[in-house]
Amino acid sequence: MMSFRQGLLVTTRNLYTSTCTMAPTVALDNMNPCIKKMEYAVRGPLVIRATAIEKELQDGVKKPFDCVIKANIGDAHAMGNKPITFIRQVLALITHPPLLDTDQFPEDAKSRARAILAGCKGGSVGSYSDSPGLEVIRRHVAEYIMERDGGLESDWRNIILCAGASEGIRGCLKLLTGPGTGKRPGVMIPIPQYPLYSASLAEYNMDQVGYYLDEARDWALALEALERSYQAAKETSDIKAIVVINPGNPTGQVLTRENLEAVIQFAAEKKLFVFADEVYQQNVYAEGSAFHSFKKVMMEMGAPYNGLEVASFMTCSKGYMGECGIRGGYAEVVNMDPEVMAMLQKSISAKLCPTVIGQACMDVVVNPPQPGDPSHESWSGEVSATLASYADRAKLVADTLNSIEGISCNTVQGAMYAFPCISLPEKALTAAKEAGQPADVFYASHLLEATGICIIPGSGFGQRPGSLHFRTTILPQKEMINEMLGRLKEFHMKFLAEHA
C-alpha cells in the first residue's frame, strides 16, 4: 500500500510538472486583442503600486510618511464616510428576517423590508429575481423619477436594475457593436471622461470619438466642440451614440439647462442614442448650480426632441449613500425600439439577475423615509450633514489647490472630484521623457513615492494636448484632506525647485 501511494504521488507530481511545462492554450499573442488594448486608469499601475507601498509600511519598511492616502477613487466609506443608518437597517432586516420580530428597528424600516421580501421568491433575498430586477423596486424607481422630474411619466417596465450603473452602461453599449456599415461603430464621449467609457469601447472594439469640454468655462459643454468632433470622425466611424456625464467625472462641473438643450438638439439632428450618466445627481454643491435630468429637459422641449432614444443611469455608490461595494443601480431606457428592448432584456438574462441586496439598497434610496415616518428626522439629518460636509470639502480642496504655485483648479460644482491643471517646468518635462513616461504620470509617480498620496494622472481621463492634470477625490475626512493637501503642497514646491 505504501509503494502504491508513493507511486501515485510520483505520478501526480509528474503529471503536475508535465501540465506546467505545456504551452498555454491562451497566450498574449493569441488572446483577445481588445482586452489587451483596454485601460482603466482608476485602478491602474499607480494604484497597484500604492497597495504595494501599504504592505511595505505594514512590514516595517521606513517611508517619509506613515500612511497611504488613496485619493484615486470615489469610495466614500473607504475614506471614513459613514453609512446612512436607515439604509443599513433595512439591509439588516432583509438579510436576517427574524430581526423583524424584535423591537430593535423602527417600523418604517420594517415596512420597507417586508415589502422587499414580499417581492422575493420564497421571501428571501437569497433567491434569484427577474433579470431586470424585482418588480416592486422597479415600480419604486419609476415613482422616484416621476417625482424628481415634476410628474413626467416614467414606466416601470423601462427600468432595469443593475449591479451598479457601470453594468447597465456596458449592457447598453453592447447593443451598438456589430458589423454596421463596414466602419467601426463610434461613441462620442467627453474629454476628460470617466475611463469606464474608453475601456469599454476598447473592449467592444468600438471607436472613441472624443469631444473636449471647455476648461476655461468651468468645463462647460460647447456645441462647436460636438460638431467639430463629429465632423472629424464621421468618415471613419459609424457614430451611433453620445455620452453626457452630469455632474461631471472627473471634472466636477454641473451642466446648465442650456448646455443640455444644445446636446439634445445635436443628438436629434445626428440621430444619436444618448447615454445620460447621472450617478452624481445628488452631489451638487456650488451656489447657482442645479441638476437638470436629461429626460426632463428633453421631454419639456417637445417634439421632435422628446422622441430621442435615451438611457439614463443612477447608482447607490455615489450621492450621500456611498454604498460602492453593495453594487446597486438602475437604468431607465426610453424610446427604445421594442424589438431592441427585447434583445437588451435577453442579453441581461444571461447574467441571471443583479445582486438582490444591491437592488434593495437602491430601493431605499428611491423610497426613503417620508415626513411623519419614525426615521424621517434622523435620515434627513444624516443626509443633509453628509452632503454639507462634501460641499465644504469640495470648496476646501479647490481653494487650497488654487493657492499652490503652478496649480489651477476650477470650482468643484458637483460630483466627488477635483481635476486641477498643473504647470511643470521644462526640466521636469525632459526628465519625464527620459524616463519614458507622460509628464503627468511622472509627476504622480514621484508624488506617490514621496508622500504616499495616490492620485490619477489626467492622461488616464483624456486632456487637451499640451495640458497636464490630475484627478483627486474630495472624500477623505477633513483632517485627512488637510494632511493630504499639506503633503501635496510641500512635494509640489520641492518638485518645482528640483526641476527649475
Short mmCIF file of C-alpha atoms in Angstrom, two decimals:
data_model
loop_
_atom_site.label_atom_id
_atom_site.label_comp_id
_atom_site.label_asym_id
_atom_site.label_seq_id
_atom_site.Cartn_x
_atom_site.Cartn_y
_atom_site.Cartn_z
CA MET A 1 0.00 0.00 0.00
CA MET A 2 2.82 2.36 0.86
CA SER A 3 4.55 1.81 -2.50
CA PHE A 4 1.21 2.36 -4.31
CA ARG A 5 0.75 5.68 -2.50
CA GLN A 6 4.33 6.69 -3.23
CA GLY A 7 3.89 5.73 -6.88
CA LEU A 8 0.65 7.69 -7.06
CA LEU A 9 2.39 10.70 -5.52
CA VAL A 10 5.22 10.50 -8.03
CA THR A 11 2.74 10.10 -10.89
CA THR A 12 0.73 13.08 -9.65
CA ARG A 13 3.87 15.18 -9.36
CA ASN A 14 4.94 14.15 -12.87
CA LEU A 15 1.50 14.99 -14.22
CA TYR A 16 1.58 18.36 -12.50
CA THR A 17 5.06 19.08 -13.83
CA SER A 18 4.02 17.99 -17.29
CA THR A 19 0.96 20.26 -17.22
CA CYS A 20 3.08 23.20 -16.12
CA THR A 21 5.52 22.77 -18.98
CA MET A 22 2.85 22.60 -21.69
CA ALA A 23 2.48 25.66 -23.89
CA PRO A 24 -0.56 27.65 -22.77
CA THR A 25 -3.65 27.47 -24.94
CA VAL A 26 -4.35 31.14 -24.27
CA ALA A 27 -1.26 33.36 -24.58
CA LEU A 28 -0.68 37.07 -25.05
CA ASP A 29 -0.15 36.64 -28.77
CA ASN A 30 -3.47 34.85 -29.38
CA MET A 31 -5.80 36.28 -26.72
CA ASN A 32 -8.48 38.85 -27.41
CA PRO A 33 -6.52 41.95 -28.53
CA CYS A 34 -9.33 44.24 -27.35
CA ILE A 35 -8.72 43.18 -23.74
CA LYS A 36 -5.02 43.98 -24.13
CA LYS A 37 -5.89 47.37 -25.57
CA MET A 38 -8.30 48.46 -22.83
CA GLU A 39 -7.01 50.56 -19.92
CA TYR A 40 -8.73 51.60 -16.70
CA ALA A 41 -6.63 54.28 -15.04
CA VAL A 42 -8.66 54.44 -11.82
CA ARG A 43 -7.28 51.01 -10.90
CA GLY A 44 -4.10 51.15 -12.95
CA PRO A 45 -0.36 50.79 -12.18
CA LEU A 46 -0.22 53.70 -9.70
CA VAL A 47 -2.98 52.15 -7.61
CA ILE A 48 -1.24 48.78 -7.69
CA ARG A 49 1.96 50.47 -6.51
CA ALA A 50 0.04 52.30 -3.75
CA THR A 51 -1.25 48.96 -2.46
CA ALA A 52 2.28 47.57 -2.52
CA ILE A 53 3.51 50.57 -0.50
CA GLU A 54 0.77 49.94 2.07
CA LYS A 55 2.08 46.41 2.51
CA GLU A 56 5.65 47.70 2.78
CA LEU A 57 4.58 50.03 5.59
CA GLN A 58 2.83 47.12 7.34
CA ASP A 59 6.08 45.14 7.08
CA GLY A 60 8.02 47.92 8.79
CA VAL A 61 9.67 49.49 5.75
CA LYS A 62 10.54 53.08 6.58
CA LYS A 63 8.98 55.77 4.41
CA PRO A 64 8.82 59.57 4.69
CA PHE A 65 5.12 59.11 5.56
CA ASP A 66 3.19 56.74 7.80
CA CYS A 67 0.12 56.03 5.65
CA VAL A 68 -1.03 55.91 2.05
CA ILE A 69 -3.88 58.23 1.07
CA LYS A 70 -5.79 56.71 -1.84
CA ALA A 71 -7.37 59.74 -3.46
CA ASN A 72 -7.73 57.84 -6.72
CA ILE A 73 -11.33 56.65 -6.47
CA GLY A 74 -14.73 57.80 -5.22
CA ASP A 75 -15.03 55.19 -2.47
CA ALA A 76 -16.81 57.11 0.28
CA HIS A 77 -16.82 54.51 3.05
CA ALA A 78 -13.18 53.61 2.49
CA MET A 79 -12.42 57.28 3.18
CA GLY A 80 -14.21 57.21 6.54
CA ASN A 81 -17.63 58.49 5.48
CA LYS A 82 -20.32 56.70 7.49
CA PRO A 83 -23.22 54.69 6.04
CA ILE A 84 -26.74 56.11 6.34
CA THR A 85 -28.38 54.34 9.28
CA PHE A 86 -31.77 53.75 7.66
CA ILE A 87 -30.22 52.07 4.61
CA ARG A 88 -28.26 49.67 6.78
CA GLN A 89 -31.28 48.97 8.99
CA VAL A 90 -33.35 47.85 6.01
CA LEU A 91 -30.46 45.76 4.65
CA ALA A 92 -30.01 44.11 8.06
CA LEU A 93 -33.70 43.24 8.19
CA ILE A 94 -33.89 41.73 4.71
CA THR A 95 -30.75 39.64 5.21
CA HIS A 96 -31.90 38.37 8.63
CA PRO A 97 -35.73 38.47 8.71
CA PRO A 98 -36.04 37.24 12.35
CA LEU A 99 -35.00 40.79 13.27
CA LEU A 100 -38.44 41.86 12.07
CA ASP A 101 -39.84 40.28 15.20
CA THR A 102 -37.69 42.36 17.53
CA ASP A 103 -38.21 45.90 18.78
CA GLN A 104 -34.69 46.98 17.76
CA PHE A 105 -35.72 48.60 14.46
CA PRO A 106 -38.14 51.42 13.58
CA GLU A 107 -41.43 50.47 11.93
CA ASP A 108 -40.73 52.32 8.68
CA ALA A 109 -37.55 50.27 8.21
CA LYS A 110 -39.55 47.12 8.89
CA SER A 111 -42.27 48.08 6.40
CA ARG A 112 -39.65 48.68 3.67
CA ALA A 113 -38.04 45.33 4.43
CA ARG A 114 -41.36 43.46 4.38
CA ALA A 115 -42.27 44.99 1.01
CA ILE A 116 -38.93 43.94 -0.49
CA LEU A 117 -39.13 40.42 0.95
CA ALA A 118 -42.71 40.06 -0.32
CA GLY A 119 -41.36 40.65 -3.82
CA CYS A 120 -38.66 37.98 -3.45
CA LYS A 121 -39.25 34.35 -4.36
CA GLY A 122 -39.54 32.37 -1.15
CA GLY A 123 -39.43 35.64 0.80
CA SER A 124 -35.62 35.59 0.66
CA VAL A 125 -33.04 37.94 -0.86
CA GLY A 126 -31.01 34.80 -1.49
CA SER A 127 -33.33 33.86 -4.36
CA TYR A 128 -32.94 34.99 -7.96
CA SER A 129 -35.02 37.96 -9.08
CA ASP A 130 -36.28 38.56 -12.59
CA SER A 131 -33.36 39.62 -14.79
CA PRO A 132 -34.36 43.31 -14.88
CA GLY A 133 -34.88 43.24 -11.11
CA LEU A 134 -37.70 42.93 -8.59
CA GLU A 135 -40.92 44.46 -9.87
CA VAL A 136 -41.68 46.21 -6.57
CA ILE A 137 -38.33 48.03 -6.71
CA ARG A 138 -38.64 48.90 -10.40
CA ARG A 139 -42.01 50.48 -9.62
CA HIS A 140 -40.46 52.48 -6.76
CA VAL A 141 -37.69 53.70 -9.10
CA ALA A 142 -40.27 54.87 -11.64
CA GLU A 143 -42.16 56.73 -8.90
CA TYR A 144 -38.91 58.37 -7.76
CA ILE A 145 -38.12 59.52 -11.30
CA MET A 146 -41.64 60.90 -11.75
CA GLU A 147 -41.35 62.91 -8.54
CA ARG A 148 -37.84 64.11 -9.41
CA ASP A 149 -38.98 65.25 -12.86
CA GLY A 150 -42.08 67.11 -11.71
CA GLY A 151 -44.64 64.44 -12.59
CA LEU A 152 -43.39 63.42 -16.05
CA GLU A 153 -44.42 59.83 -16.69
CA SER A 154 -41.96 57.02 -16.02
CA ASP A 155 -42.95 53.47 -16.97
CA TRP A 156 -41.61 50.89 -14.52
CA ARG A 157 -41.22 48.45 -17.41
CA ASN A 158 -38.49 50.73 -18.79
CA ILE A 159 -36.48 50.38 -15.57
CA ILE A 160 -33.63 47.88 -15.48
CA LEU A 161 -31.92 47.32 -12.15
CA CYS A 162 -28.22 46.57 -12.40
CA ALA A 163 -25.14 45.79 -10.31
CA GLY A 164 -24.01 49.42 -10.20
CA ALA A 165 -24.52 51.91 -13.02
CA SER A 166 -21.41 50.59 -14.80
CA GLU A 167 -23.08 47.27 -15.52
CA GLY A 168 -26.10 49.00 -17.04
CA ILE A 169 -23.93 51.28 -19.16
CA ARG A 170 -21.91 48.38 -20.52
CA GLY A 171 -25.07 46.38 -21.20
CA CYS A 172 -26.50 49.18 -23.35
CA LEU A 173 -23.16 49.85 -25.07
CA LYS A 174 -23.04 46.26 -26.27
CA LEU A 175 -26.19 46.84 -28.29
CA LEU A 176 -24.23 49.19 -30.55
CA THR A 177 -21.45 46.80 -31.52
CA GLY A 178 -21.58 44.83 -34.73
CA PRO A 179 -20.69 44.93 -38.42
CA GLY A 180 -22.74 48.03 -39.21
CA THR A 181 -21.71 49.77 -42.44
CA GLY A 182 -18.17 48.46 -42.65
CA LYS A 183 -16.95 51.24 -40.39
CA ARG A 184 -16.50 50.51 -36.72
CA PRO A 185 -19.31 51.88 -34.53
CA GLY A 186 -18.30 55.05 -32.69
CA VAL A 187 -19.50 56.68 -29.49
CA MET A 188 -18.95 60.35 -28.63
CA ILE A 189 -17.57 60.78 -25.10
CA PRO A 190 -16.46 63.89 -23.21
CA ILE A 191 -12.78 64.59 -22.79
CA PRO A 192 -11.89 64.39 -19.93
CA GLN A 193 -14.07 61.32 -19.35
CA TYR A 194 -14.62 58.55 -16.83
CA PRO A 195 -12.38 55.66 -18.03
CA LEU A 196 -15.27 53.19 -17.91
CA TYR A 197 -16.18 54.52 -21.34
CA SER A 198 -12.80 54.40 -23.03
CA ALA A 199 -12.10 50.96 -21.50
CA SER A 200 -15.47 49.53 -22.57
CA LEU A 201 -15.22 50.94 -26.08
CA ALA A 202 -11.78 49.37 -26.44
CA GLU A 203 -13.06 46.03 -25.14
CA TYR A 204 -16.02 46.07 -27.54
CA ASN A 205 -13.83 47.14 -30.49
CA MET A 206 -15.67 50.43 -30.92
CA ASP A 207 -14.32 53.86 -31.79
CA GLN A 208 -13.93 56.56 -29.17
CA VAL A 209 -15.00 59.92 -30.59
CA GLY A 210 -13.89 62.46 -28.00
CA TYR A 211 -15.32 65.97 -27.65
CA TYR A 212 -13.42 68.42 -25.46
CA LEU A 213 -15.06 70.15 -22.52
CA ASP A 214 -14.15 73.83 -22.11
CA GLU A 215 -11.92 74.17 -19.05
CA ALA A 216 -11.90 77.98 -19.33
CA ARG A 217 -15.69 77.95 -18.88
CA ASP A 218 -15.79 75.62 -15.86
CA TRP A 219 -15.71 72.53 -18.09
CA ALA A 220 -18.85 73.58 -19.95
CA LEU A 221 -20.01 71.62 -22.97
CA ALA A 222 -19.83 73.60 -26.21
CA LEU A 223 -21.92 72.80 -29.29
CA GLU A 224 -18.99 73.78 -31.54
CA ALA A 225 -16.84 71.09 -29.89
CA LEU A 226 -19.52 68.46 -30.52
CA GLU A 227 -19.83 69.43 -34.17
CA ARG A 228 -16.07 69.56 -34.67
CA SER A 229 -15.55 66.08 -33.22
CA TYR A 230 -18.44 64.61 -35.18
CA GLN A 231 -17.25 66.01 -38.48
CA ALA A 232 -13.67 64.85 -37.85
CA ALA A 233 -14.75 61.25 -37.19
CA LYS A 234 -17.81 60.62 -39.38
CA GLU A 235 -15.80 59.43 -42.40
CA THR A 236 -14.03 56.72 -40.44
CA SER A 237 -16.59 55.83 -37.76
CA ASP A 238 -20.27 54.94 -37.78
CA ILE A 239 -21.18 57.30 -34.92
CA LYS A 240 -24.16 55.86 -33.09
CA ALA A 241 -24.29 57.45 -29.64
CA ILE A 242 -23.19 60.25 -27.35
CA VAL A 243 -22.32 60.12 -23.64
CA VAL A 244 -23.15 63.02 -21.31
CA ILE A 245 -21.79 62.85 -17.74
CA ASN A 246 -23.66 65.24 -15.46
CA PRO A 247 -22.46 66.15 -12.87
CA GLY A 248 -19.05 65.58 -14.38
CA ASN A 249 -16.46 62.95 -13.60
CA PRO A 250 -13.55 63.75 -13.36
CA THR A 251 -14.24 67.44 -13.89
CA GLY A 252 -16.86 68.20 -11.22
CA GLN A 253 -18.98 70.54 -13.36
CA VAL A 254 -22.79 70.70 -13.32
CA LEU A 255 -24.21 71.29 -16.78
CA THR A 256 -26.67 74.14 -17.25
CA ARG A 257 -30.07 73.59 -18.80
CA GLU A 258 -28.82 75.49 -21.86
CA ASN A 259 -25.94 73.04 -22.18
CA LEU A 260 -28.34 70.10 -22.08
CA GLU A 261 -30.70 71.68 -24.63
CA ALA A 262 -27.76 72.11 -27.03
CA VAL A 263 -26.78 68.43 -26.63
CA ILE A 264 -30.39 67.33 -27.17
CA GLN A 265 -30.67 69.37 -30.37
CA PHE A 266 -27.35 67.97 -31.59
CA ALA A 267 -28.28 64.36 -30.77
CA ALA A 268 -31.64 64.72 -32.51
CA GLU A 269 -30.03 66.21 -35.61
CA LYS A 270 -27.43 63.44 -35.81
CA LYS A 271 -29.87 60.69 -34.73
CA LEU A 272 -27.70 59.56 -31.82
CA PHE A 273 -28.58 57.29 -28.93
CA VAL A 274 -27.89 59.14 -25.66
CA PHE A 275 -26.19 57.78 -22.55
CA ALA A 276 -27.10 60.13 -19.69
CA ASP A 277 -24.68 59.29 -16.87
CA GLU A 278 -26.36 60.95 -13.89
CA VAL A 279 -24.90 58.98 -10.99
CA TYR A 280 -23.85 62.18 -9.16
CA GLN A 281 -27.25 63.87 -9.44
CA GLN A 282 -27.45 64.28 -5.65
CA ASN A 283 -23.92 65.72 -5.42
CA VAL A 284 -24.39 69.39 -6.31
CA TYR A 285 -22.57 71.93 -4.12
CA ALA A 286 -21.83 75.23 -5.83
CA GLU A 287 -24.14 78.19 -5.40
CA GLY A 288 -26.15 78.74 -8.56
CA SER A 289 -25.66 75.15 -9.77
CA ALA A 290 -28.60 72.78 -10.12
CA PHE A 291 -29.08 69.30 -11.52
CA HIS A 292 -31.38 69.01 -14.54
CA SER A 293 -32.27 65.50 -15.63
CA PHE A 294 -31.66 64.83 -19.31
CA LYS A 295 -35.03 63.16 -19.69
CA LYS A 296 -36.95 66.04 -18.14
CA VAL A 297 -35.29 68.68 -20.32
CA MET A 298 -35.79 66.54 -23.41
CA MET A 299 -39.48 65.96 -22.68
CA GLU A 300 -40.11 69.63 -21.91
CA MET A 301 -38.56 70.62 -25.25
CA GLY A 302 -41.35 68.71 -27.02
CA ALA A 303 -41.26 67.15 -30.48
CA PRO A 304 -39.05 66.02 -32.09
CA TYR A 305 -36.68 66.04 -29.12
CA ASN A 306 -38.95 64.06 -26.80
CA GLY A 307 -38.54 61.09 -29.14
CA LEU A 308 -34.79 60.72 -28.54
CA GLU A 309 -33.58 57.27 -27.53
CA VAL A 310 -32.05 57.72 -24.08
CA ALA A 311 -30.69 55.50 -21.33
CA SER A 312 -30.10 57.33 -18.05
CA PHE A 313 -28.21 55.83 -15.13
CA MET A 314 -28.19 56.11 -11.34
CA THR A 315 -26.38 54.23 -8.57
CA CYS A 316 -26.28 53.74 -4.80
CA SER A 317 -22.48 54.07 -4.87
CA LYS A 318 -22.42 57.87 -5.03
CA GLY A 319 -24.73 60.61 -3.74
CA TYR A 320 -24.97 60.67 0.04
CA MET A 321 -25.05 56.86 0.16
CA GLY A 322 -21.56 55.81 -0.87
CA GLU A 323 -22.56 52.13 -0.86
CA CYS A 324 -19.96 51.23 -3.52
CA GLY A 325 -19.42 47.59 -2.59
CA ILE A 326 -23.10 46.69 -2.48
CA ARG A 327 -23.37 47.25 -6.26
CA GLY A 328 -26.81 48.67 -6.83
CA GLY A 329 -28.04 50.87 -9.67
CA TYR A 330 -30.64 51.35 -12.35
CA ALA A 331 -31.07 52.33 -15.97
CA GLU A 332 -34.19 53.99 -17.35
CA VAL A 333 -34.39 53.28 -21.08
CA VAL A 334 -36.87 55.43 -23.02
CA ASN A 335 -37.97 55.44 -26.66
CA MET A 336 -36.01 52.29 -27.48
CA ASP A 337 -37.41 50.18 -30.31
CA PRO A 338 -39.49 47.43 -28.60
CA GLU A 339 -37.69 44.70 -30.52
CA VAL A 340 -34.30 46.09 -29.46
CA MET A 341 -35.57 46.36 -25.86
CA ALA A 342 -36.43 42.66 -26.06
CA MET A 343 -32.87 41.95 -27.20
CA LEU A 344 -31.48 44.01 -24.28
CA GLN A 345 -33.64 42.01 -21.88
CA LYS A 346 -32.38 38.79 -23.47
CA SER A 347 -28.78 39.94 -23.13
CA ILE A 348 -29.06 40.75 -19.42
CA SER A 349 -30.87 37.47 -18.75
CA ALA A 350 -27.62 35.63 -19.43
CA LYS A 351 -26.33 37.13 -16.18
CA LEU A 352 -29.44 35.84 -14.35
CA CYS A 353 -30.01 38.91 -12.17
CA PRO A 354 -28.23 41.75 -10.39
CA THR A 355 -27.49 41.22 -6.71
CA VAL A 356 -30.79 41.41 -4.83
CA ILE A 357 -29.17 43.17 -1.87
CA GLY A 358 -27.92 45.83 -4.28
CA GLN A 359 -31.45 46.15 -5.65
CA ALA A 360 -32.76 46.56 -2.10
CA CYS A 361 -30.21 49.28 -1.37
CA MET A 362 -31.37 51.15 -4.47
CA ASP A 363 -34.95 50.74 -3.26
CA VAL A 364 -34.19 52.56 -0.01
CA VAL A 365 -32.51 55.39 -1.96
CA VAL A 366 -35.56 55.95 -4.16
CA ASN A 367 -38.08 55.23 -1.37
CA PRO A 368 -36.63 56.96 1.71
CA PRO A 369 -38.49 57.84 4.94
CA GLN A 370 -41.21 60.41 4.39
CA PRO A 371 -42.24 63.29 6.68
CA GLY A 372 -44.09 61.78 9.63
CA ASP A 373 -42.26 58.46 9.42
CA PRO A 374 -40.34 57.45 12.58
CA SER A 375 -36.96 57.62 10.79
CA HIS A 376 -37.51 60.74 8.70
CA GLU A 377 -35.85 63.22 11.05
CA SER A 378 -32.72 61.12 11.63
CA TRP A 379 -32.47 60.16 7.96
CA SER A 380 -32.86 63.76 6.80
CA GLY A 381 -30.26 64.92 9.32
CA GLU A 382 -27.69 62.34 8.21
CA VAL A 383 -28.23 63.04 4.50
CA SER A 384 -28.02 66.82 4.95
CA ALA A 385 -24.89 66.55 7.10
CA THR A 386 -23.18 64.24 4.59
CA LEU A 387 -23.87 66.47 1.59
CA ALA A 388 -22.95 69.63 3.52
CA SER A 389 -19.65 68.04 4.52
CA TYR A 390 -18.94 67.10 0.89
CA ALA A 391 -19.67 70.68 -0.18
CA ASP A 392 -17.30 72.00 2.48
CA ARG A 393 -14.56 69.63 1.37
CA ALA A 394 -15.13 70.42 -2.31
CA LYS A 395 -14.50 74.11 -1.63
CA LEU A 396 -11.53 73.38 0.64
CA VAL A 397 -9.81 71.23 -2.00
CA ALA A 398 -10.31 73.70 -4.86
CA ASP A 399 -9.32 76.72 -2.77
CA THR A 400 -6.18 75.04 -1.43
CA LEU A 401 -5.09 73.78 -4.85
CA ASN A 402 -5.53 77.28 -6.26
CA SER A 403 -3.22 78.64 -3.56
CA ILE A 404 -0.32 76.48 -4.78
CA GLU A 405 2.06 77.89 -7.37
CA GLY A 406 1.68 76.17 -10.73
CA ILE A 407 -1.72 74.60 -9.96
CA SER A 408 -5.12 75.93 -11.01
CA CYS A 409 -8.46 74.31 -10.26
CA ASN A 410 -11.99 75.11 -11.36
CA THR A 411 -14.78 75.25 -8.78
CA VAL A 412 -15.94 71.76 -7.82
CA GLN A 413 -19.61 72.35 -8.59
CA GLY A 414 -20.62 68.73 -8.01
CA ALA A 415 -19.65 65.03 -8.02
CA MET A 416 -16.71 63.90 -5.86
CA TYR A 417 -13.52 65.08 -7.59
CA ALA A 418 -11.28 67.98 -8.45
CA PHE A 419 -9.38 67.96 -11.76
CA PRO A 420 -6.69 70.64 -11.43
CA CYS A 421 -4.33 71.76 -14.18
CA ILE A 422 -0.62 71.66 -13.35
CA SER A 423 2.19 73.63 -14.98
CA LEU A 424 5.57 71.91 -14.86
CA PRO A 425 8.98 73.40 -15.76
CA GLU A 426 10.72 72.33 -18.94
CA LYS A 427 13.31 70.38 -16.96
CA ALA A 428 10.56 68.21 -15.46
CA LEU A 429 9.07 67.56 -18.91
CA THR A 430 12.52 66.50 -20.17
CA ALA A 431 13.05 64.22 -17.17
CA ALA A 432 9.66 62.58 -17.79
CA LYS A 433 10.52 62.00 -21.44
CA GLU A 434 13.87 60.44 -20.47
CA ALA A 435 12.02 58.17 -18.03
CA GLY A 436 9.68 57.09 -20.83
CA GLN A 437 6.60 58.42 -19.04
CA PRO A 438 3.95 61.04 -19.79
CA ALA A 439 4.73 64.10 -17.68
CA ASP A 440 1.60 63.78 -15.52
CA VAL A 441 2.38 60.12 -14.82
CA PHE A 442 5.96 61.09 -13.92
CA TYR A 443 4.63 63.73 -11.51
CA ALA A 444 2.04 61.41 -9.94
CA SER A 445 4.58 58.58 -9.53
CA HIS A 446 7.03 60.85 -7.72
CA LEU A 447 4.20 62.21 -5.57
CA LEU A 448 3.20 58.70 -4.53
CA GLU A 449 6.73 57.61 -3.63
CA ALA A 450 7.49 60.82 -1.73
CA THR A 451 4.19 61.39 0.10
CA GLY A 452 2.04 58.26 -0.12
CA ILE A 453 -0.69 60.19 -1.96
CA CYS A 454 -2.25 58.25 -4.83
CA ILE A 455 -3.86 60.45 -7.49
CA ILE A 456 -4.72 59.63 -11.10
CA PRO A 457 -2.89 61.44 -13.93
CA GLY A 458 -5.06 63.40 -16.31
CA SER A 459 -3.87 61.31 -19.24
CA GLY A 460 -5.95 58.45 -17.81
CA PHE A 461 -9.10 60.50 -18.47
CA GLY A 462 -8.01 62.38 -21.56
CA GLN A 463 -6.95 66.03 -21.78
CA ARG A 464 -6.11 68.60 -24.42
CA PRO A 465 -2.66 68.08 -25.95
CA GLY A 466 -0.06 70.13 -24.12
CA SER A 467 -2.07 70.32 -20.89
CA LEU A 468 -1.43 68.36 -17.69
CA HIS A 469 -3.93 67.48 -14.97
CA PHE A 470 -4.64 65.03 -12.20
CA ARG A 471 -7.81 63.83 -10.51
CA THR A 472 -8.19 63.72 -6.76
CA THR A 473 -11.27 62.82 -4.78
CA ILE A 474 -12.71 65.19 -2.17
CA LEU A 475 -13.84 62.28 0.01
CA PRO A 476 -11.16 61.92 2.72
CA GLN A 477 -12.25 63.21 6.10
CA LYS A 478 -11.38 66.85 6.70
CA GLU A 479 -8.38 66.10 8.91
CA MET A 480 -7.00 63.71 6.29
CA ILE A 481 -7.76 66.15 3.45
CA ASN A 482 -5.80 68.85 5.24
CA GLU A 483 -2.91 66.43 5.74
CA MET A 484 -3.11 65.32 2.10
CA LEU A 485 -3.13 68.87 0.78
CA GLY A 486 -0.24 69.78 3.10
CA ARG A 487 1.85 66.86 1.83
CA LEU A 488 0.92 67.71 -1.77
CA LYS A 489 1.90 71.38 -1.42
CA GLU A 490 5.24 70.54 0.19
CA PHE A 491 6.01 67.97 -2.52
CA HIS A 492 4.96 70.27 -5.33
CA MET A 493 7.19 73.13 -4.21
CA LYS A 494 10.17 70.77 -3.85
CA PHE A 495 9.42 69.23 -7.26
CA LEU A 496 9.39 72.66 -8.89
CA ALA A 497 12.64 73.63 -7.16
CA GLU A 498 14.37 70.39 -8.18
CA HIS A 499 13.38 70.87 -11.81
CA ALA A 500 13.83 74.64 -12.03
#
